[in-house]
Amino acid sequence: MASVIGGIGISHTPSMGLEYDRGMASPGGFSPRWQPWYDGTRKVEELVEQLAPDHVIVVYNDHLNYFDLDNYPTLAIGVGTRFRQADEGWGPRDLPDLDGDLAWGLHLTRELVEREFDLTVSQDLAIDHGIFSWLPYVMRRPWPVPVTPIAVNMIRQPLPTANRLRSLGTALRASVEAFPGDDRVLVIATGGMSHQISGARFGIANEELDRYFLRRLPGHLGELVAVGVREYMRLGGTEAAELALWFAMRAALSERAEAVYTFQAFPAITGCGALVMAEPGALPAHDMEAKR
Amino acid sequence: MPKTHPAGSGQLPPPPFALDEPGTIEFTAERALAGQALNRFALSLRSPGGRARFLADEASYMRRFGLTSTEITLVAERDWTGLLLAGGHLQAMLKLAATVGQDLWSIGAHTAGCGRDELIAACPRTVSGLPEAPAAPETPMAPETPMAPGTPMAPGTSGDDA
């Protein structure tokens, strides 16, 4: 059977992507605001390479760049051989499309529905900065691995509950293990940490909350789920609701999975964090030892 | 809600831990319904053709999407706060901002009631607070790992986040 070998939680923002393009193209490198994020994600890139996944499932949220409000799915899965980049209003960035894997897309759809996750199936999904902003920081081009994207509503109320996203993670793990063969699957969940981008609270930055979240998620999922989405919104800004997506990643891993790397920064308006977790034996032994 | 806002009107107060207006303009289901035409119009600007047609003749483009005269005025005045209150989703309004050469900071400054530069200088607006009543700790599933401290950053003008 296929297996989940690790998980990553990571933030996304439009500027993260634009700053990557700018930083890599400029002789001066990254801006002072974003240099720490580039530096901090070097280790993530290295760990992804060592984890050597055959397939990646990404739980993310679209920002009205593909879906629109006339039909807004709470949960949607991309099924196809290719996922193009969405135009967010400024035109697309110079990045290759994502590869899909039909066998995985069809399998996950079937298995998730079997486990009572009735996802909207998107056969022509275009992906926005929810994935493309952090991707070049953690994977080299051409993208080394096909992806199955799962989009979660963070746009229109009511949002799914924290517990629903934990259940999604549990169902993802079982669905992966029902896949024939021995593929190694990495589950990535992406959402901003604390941030709010409208109203008088614009720019709220609760780094204490972000650090607490990164510290507690590996070993205390239940505690963080119990906090509830609205409490994260109150403390960390409305868009901190996206932290709930990280629960799907943690729940897709076993209790024996361990955090191998965490990093946090606050470049501009969005709390940016990364957490890499690995199942026992998924990484070369020295990496698991190095952290102790 | 203020439609005008003096630029550089002093230091911004720390954002409160509350979800009411004007601190937060939530996109409720009611706003989603009220803003149906407005959002449809704004999301049409995701295509280069839509952007070009809008810029060529803003008002007639908006009338084709069935916007009311009030909504057309809000767009014409780039009244971002009014647009959000009328049911425009922030992410949809960002497409409009991008099309007219503005960005998230423009929307943010309007809704925060301050000048754009003042907002940029004030961000990140650091607050501190943890959940009030965390549930009883569970049995740890894994040892906790030390983490790198966050890096405090100097204010600058580094783009928009969402």
Short mmCIF file of N, CA, C and O in Angstrom, two decimals, chain A residues 114-179:
data_model
loop_
_atom_site.label_atom_id
_atom_site.label_comp_id
_atom_site.label_asym_id
_atom_site.label_seq_id
_atom_site.Cartn_x
_atom_site.Cartn_y
_atom_site.Cartn_z
N GLU A 114 -16.20 7.69 -0.44
CA GLU A 114 -16.48 6.46 0.32
C GLU A 114 -16.44 6.76 1.83
O GLU A 114 -17.18 6.19 2.61
N ARG A 115 -15.56 7.66 2.22
CA ARG A 115 -15.43 8.04 3.63
C ARG A 115 -16.28 9.27 3.95
O ARG A 115 -16.01 9.98 4.93
N GLU A 116 -17.26 9.53 3.11
CA GLU A 116 -18.28 10.56 3.34
C GLU A 116 -17.75 11.99 3.25
O GLU A 116 -18.28 12.91 3.87
N PHE A 117 -16.68 12.19 2.49
CA PHE A 117 -16.27 13.53 2.10
C PHE A 117 -16.69 13.73 0.64
O PHE A 117 -16.03 13.25 -0.27
N ASP A 118 -17.82 14.40 0.46
CA ASP A 118 -18.40 14.53 -0.88
C ASP A 118 -17.84 15.78 -1.54
O ASP A 118 -18.44 16.85 -1.50
N LEU A 119 -16.68 15.63 -2.13
CA LEU A 119 -16.00 16.80 -2.68
C LEU A 119 -16.52 17.18 -4.06
O LEU A 119 -16.90 16.32 -4.85
N THR A 120 -16.52 18.47 -4.32
CA THR A 120 -16.75 18.96 -5.68
C THR A 120 -15.54 18.55 -6.51
O THR A 120 -14.40 18.72 -6.08
N VAL A 121 -15.78 18.00 -7.70
CA VAL A 121 -14.66 17.58 -8.55
C VAL A 121 -14.40 18.65 -9.60
O VAL A 121 -15.28 19.00 -10.38
N SER A 122 -13.21 19.19 -9.60
CA SER A 122 -12.82 20.23 -10.55
C SER A 122 -11.88 19.63 -11.58
O SER A 122 -10.75 19.28 -11.25
N GLN A 123 -12.36 19.53 -12.81
CA GLN A 123 -11.56 18.87 -13.86
C GLN A 123 -10.65 19.86 -14.59
O GLN A 123 -9.86 19.43 -15.41
N ASP A 124 -10.81 21.14 -14.28
CA ASP A 124 -10.02 22.15 -15.00
C ASP A 124 -9.52 23.21 -14.02
O ASP A 124 -9.58 24.41 -14.28
N LEU A 125 -9.05 22.72 -12.88
CA LEU A 125 -8.70 23.63 -11.79
C LEU A 125 -7.48 24.49 -12.14
O LEU A 125 -6.47 23.99 -12.61
N ALA A 126 -7.62 25.79 -11.91
CA ALA A 126 -6.46 26.70 -12.00
C ALA A 126 -6.08 27.09 -10.57
O ALA A 126 -6.94 27.30 -9.73
N ILE A 127 -4.79 27.18 -10.35
CA ILE A 127 -4.26 27.33 -8.98
C ILE A 127 -3.70 28.75 -8.79
O ILE A 127 -3.01 29.26 -9.67
N ASP A 128 -3.97 29.32 -7.63
CA ASP A 128 -3.46 30.68 -7.38
C ASP A 128 -2.29 30.66 -6.39
O ASP A 128 -1.65 29.62 -6.18
N HIS A 129 -2.03 31.82 -5.76
CA HIS A 129 -0.87 31.91 -4.86
C HIS A 129 -1.00 31.00 -3.65
O HIS A 129 -0.03 30.79 -2.93
N GLY A 130 -2.20 30.45 -3.44
CA GLY A 130 -2.39 29.49 -2.35
C GLY A 130 -1.36 28.36 -2.43
O GLY A 130 -0.96 27.79 -1.41
N ILE A 131 -0.96 28.02 -3.65
CA ILE A 131 0.10 27.01 -3.83
C ILE A 131 1.34 27.62 -4.48
O ILE A 131 2.46 27.39 -4.04
N PHE A 132 1.13 28.45 -5.50
CA PHE A 132 2.30 28.91 -6.27
C PHE A 132 3.20 29.89 -5.52
O PHE A 132 4.34 30.12 -5.93
N SER A 133 2.72 30.48 -4.43
CA SER A 133 3.60 31.45 -3.73
C SER A 133 4.73 30.75 -2.97
O SER A 133 5.87 31.20 -3.01
N TRP A 134 4.44 29.66 -2.28
CA TRP A 134 5.50 29.00 -1.49
C TRP A 134 6.20 27.89 -2.26
O TRP A 134 7.32 27.49 -1.89
N LEU A 135 5.57 27.40 -3.31
CA LEU A 135 6.11 26.22 -3.99
C LEU A 135 7.56 26.39 -4.45
O LEU A 135 8.39 25.51 -4.19
N PRO A 136 7.91 27.50 -5.13
CA PRO A 136 9.31 27.61 -5.58
C PRO A 136 10.32 27.73 -4.45
O PRO A 136 11.51 27.50 -4.66
N TYR A 137 9.86 28.09 -3.23
CA TYR A 137 10.77 28.12 -2.09
C TYR A 137 11.14 26.70 -1.63
O TYR A 137 12.18 26.51 -1.01
N VAL A 138 10.26 25.74 -1.89
CA VAL A 138 10.48 24.41 -1.31
C VAL A 138 10.68 23.31 -2.35
O VAL A 138 10.98 22.17 -2.00
N MET A 139 10.48 23.63 -3.64
CA MET A 139 10.75 22.63 -4.69
C MET A 139 11.39 23.32 -5.87
O MET A 139 11.04 24.45 -6.21
N ARG A 140 12.32 22.61 -6.49
CA ARG A 140 12.98 23.18 -7.66
C ARG A 140 12.19 22.86 -8.92
O ARG A 140 11.49 21.86 -8.98
N ARG A 141 12.36 23.72 -9.90
CA ARG A 141 11.72 23.49 -11.19
C ARG A 141 12.63 22.70 -12.11
O ARG A 141 13.84 22.89 -12.03
N PRO A 142 12.09 21.86 -13.01
CA PRO A 142 10.67 21.55 -13.14
C PRO A 142 10.15 20.82 -11.90
O PRO A 142 10.88 20.04 -11.30
N TRP A 143 8.90 21.10 -11.52
CA TRP A 143 8.34 20.50 -10.31
C TRP A 143 8.59 19.00 -10.32
O TRP A 143 8.25 18.33 -11.30
N PRO A 144 9.17 18.48 -9.26
CA PRO A 144 9.61 17.09 -9.28
C PRO A 144 8.50 16.06 -9.07
O PRO A 144 8.75 14.86 -9.24
N VAL A 145 7.30 16.49 -8.72
CA VAL A 145 6.31 15.50 -8.27
C VAL A 145 4.90 15.98 -8.60
O VAL A 145 4.61 17.17 -8.51
N PRO A 146 4.03 15.06 -9.02
CA PRO A 146 2.63 15.46 -9.29
C PRO A 146 1.87 15.76 -8.00
O PRO A 146 2.22 15.26 -6.93
N VAL A 147 0.83 16.54 -8.16
CA VAL A 147 0.10 17.08 -7.01
C VAL A 147 -1.39 16.79 -7.15
O VAL A 147 -1.94 16.84 -8.25
N THR A 148 -2.05 16.49 -6.03
CA THR A 148 -3.51 16.55 -6.00
C THR A 148 -3.91 17.70 -5.09
O THR A 148 -3.65 17.67 -3.88
N PRO A 149 -4.50 18.76 -5.66
CA PRO A 149 -4.92 19.90 -4.84
C PRO A 149 -6.34 19.69 -4.29
O PRO A 149 -7.22 19.23 -5.00
N ILE A 150 -6.50 20.04 -3.03
CA ILE A 150 -7.83 20.03 -2.41
C ILE A 150 -8.09 21.44 -1.89
O ILE A 150 -7.35 21.93 -1.03
N ALA A 151 -9.11 22.08 -2.45
CA ALA A 151 -9.40 23.48 -2.11
C ALA A 151 -10.49 23.52 -1.03
O ALA A 151 -11.50 22.83 -1.12
N VAL A 152 -10.25 24.34 -0.02
CA VAL A 152 -11.18 24.47 1.11
C VAL A 152 -11.71 25.90 1.14
O VAL A 152 -10.95 26.86 1.01
N ASN A 153 -13.01 26.04 1.36
CA ASN A 153 -13.62 27.36 1.42
C ASN A 153 -13.12 28.18 2.62
O ASN A 153 -13.36 27.83 3.76
N MET A 154 -12.43 29.26 2.33
CA MET A 154 -12.07 30.23 3.36
C MET A 154 -12.59 31.61 2.93
O MET A 154 -12.09 32.64 3.36
N ILE A 155 -13.58 31.62 2.06
CA ILE A 155 -14.08 32.84 1.43
C ILE A 155 -15.44 33.25 1.97
O ILE A 155 -15.69 34.40 2.31
N ARG A 156 -16.33 32.29 2.03
CA ARG A 156 -17.73 32.61 2.27
C ARG A 156 -18.20 31.87 3.51
O ARG A 156 -17.98 30.67 3.63
N GLN A 157 -18.85 32.58 4.41
CA GLN A 157 -19.37 31.91 5.59
C GLN A 157 -20.62 31.12 5.23
O GLN A 157 -21.36 31.52 4.35
N PRO A 158 -20.85 29.99 5.90
CA PRO A 158 -20.05 29.44 6.98
C PRO A 158 -18.81 28.68 6.46
O PRO A 158 -18.89 27.99 5.45
N LEU A 159 -17.71 28.84 7.18
CA LEU A 159 -16.49 28.10 6.88
C LEU A 159 -16.62 26.71 7.50
O LEU A 159 -17.34 26.53 8.48
N PRO A 160 -15.91 25.73 6.96
CA PRO A 160 -15.91 24.42 7.62
C PRO A 160 -15.29 24.52 9.01
O PRO A 160 -14.47 25.40 9.26
N THR A 161 -15.70 23.62 9.90
CA THR A 161 -15.18 23.68 11.27
C THR A 161 -13.76 23.12 11.33
O THR A 161 -13.32 22.39 10.44
N ALA A 162 -13.09 23.44 12.42
CA ALA A 162 -11.75 22.92 12.66
C ALA A 162 -11.78 21.39 12.70
O ALA A 162 -10.90 20.71 12.15
N ASN A 163 -12.80 20.87 13.32
CA ASN A 163 -12.87 19.41 13.46
C ASN A 163 -13.10 18.74 12.11
O ASN A 163 -12.63 17.63 11.86
N ARG A 164 -13.86 19.41 11.23
CA ARG A 164 -14.09 18.86 9.90
C ARG A 164 -12.75 18.70 9.14
O ARG A 164 -12.54 17.74 8.42
N LEU A 165 -11.88 19.67 9.34
CA LEU A 165 -10.60 19.60 8.65
C LEU A 165 -9.71 18.53 9.26
O LEU A 165 -8.95 17.87 8.55
N ARG A 166 -9.83 18.34 10.56
CA ARG A 166 -9.11 17.21 11.15
C ARG A 166 -9.63 15.89 10.55
O ARG A 166 -8.84 15.02 10.18
N SER A 167 -10.95 15.78 10.44
CA SER A 167 -11.53 14.56 9.87
C SER A 167 -11.07 14.36 8.42
O SER A 167 -10.85 13.23 7.99
N LEU A 168 -10.95 15.46 7.70
CA LEU A 168 -10.46 15.35 6.32
C LEU A 168 -9.06 14.73 6.31
O LEU A 168 -8.76 13.87 5.48
N GLY A 169 -8.22 15.16 7.22
CA GLY A 169 -6.88 14.61 7.30
C GLY A 169 -6.89 13.11 7.59
O GLY A 169 -6.16 12.33 6.97
N THR A 170 -7.74 12.72 8.53
CA THR A 170 -7.86 11.30 8.86
C THR A 170 -8.32 10.50 7.64
O THR A 170 -7.78 9.43 7.34
N ALA A 171 -9.29 11.05 6.91
CA ALA A 171 -9.80 10.37 5.71
C ALA A 171 -8.72 10.33 4.62
O ALA A 171 -8.63 9.35 3.87
N LEU A 172 -7.92 11.37 4.54
CA LEU A 172 -6.85 11.38 3.54
C LEU A 172 -5.85 10.27 3.81
O LEU A 172 -5.41 9.57 2.90
N ARG A 173 -5.49 10.11 5.08
CA ARG A 173 -4.52 9.06 5.42
C ARG A 173 -5.06 7.68 5.01
O ARG A 173 -4.37 6.89 4.35
N ALA A 174 -6.31 7.41 5.40
CA ALA A 174 -6.91 6.11 5.07
C ALA A 174 -6.99 5.94 3.55
O ALA A 174 -6.75 4.85 3.02
N SER A 175 -7.30 7.02 2.85
CA SER A 175 -7.43 6.94 1.39
C SER A 175 -6.08 6.67 0.74
O SER A 175 -5.99 5.90 -0.22
N VAL A 176 -5.05 7.30 1.26
CA VAL A 176 -3.70 7.06 0.72
C VAL A 176 -3.33 5.60 0.92
O VAL A 176 -2.81 4.93 0.02
N GLU A 177 -3.63 5.08 2.10
CA GLU A 177 -3.23 3.70 2.40
C GLU A 177 -4.03 2.68 1.61
O GLU A 177 -3.64 1.51 1.54
N ALA A 178 -5.12 3.11 1.00
CA ALA A 178 -5.90 2.20 0.15
C ALA A 178 -5.39 2.19 -1.29
O ALA A 178 -5.94 1.49 -2.14
N PHE A 179 -4.34 2.96 -1.56
CA PHE A 179 -3.81 3.04 -2.94
C PHE A 179 -2.83 1.89 -3.16
O PHE A 179 -1.92 1.69 -2.35
#
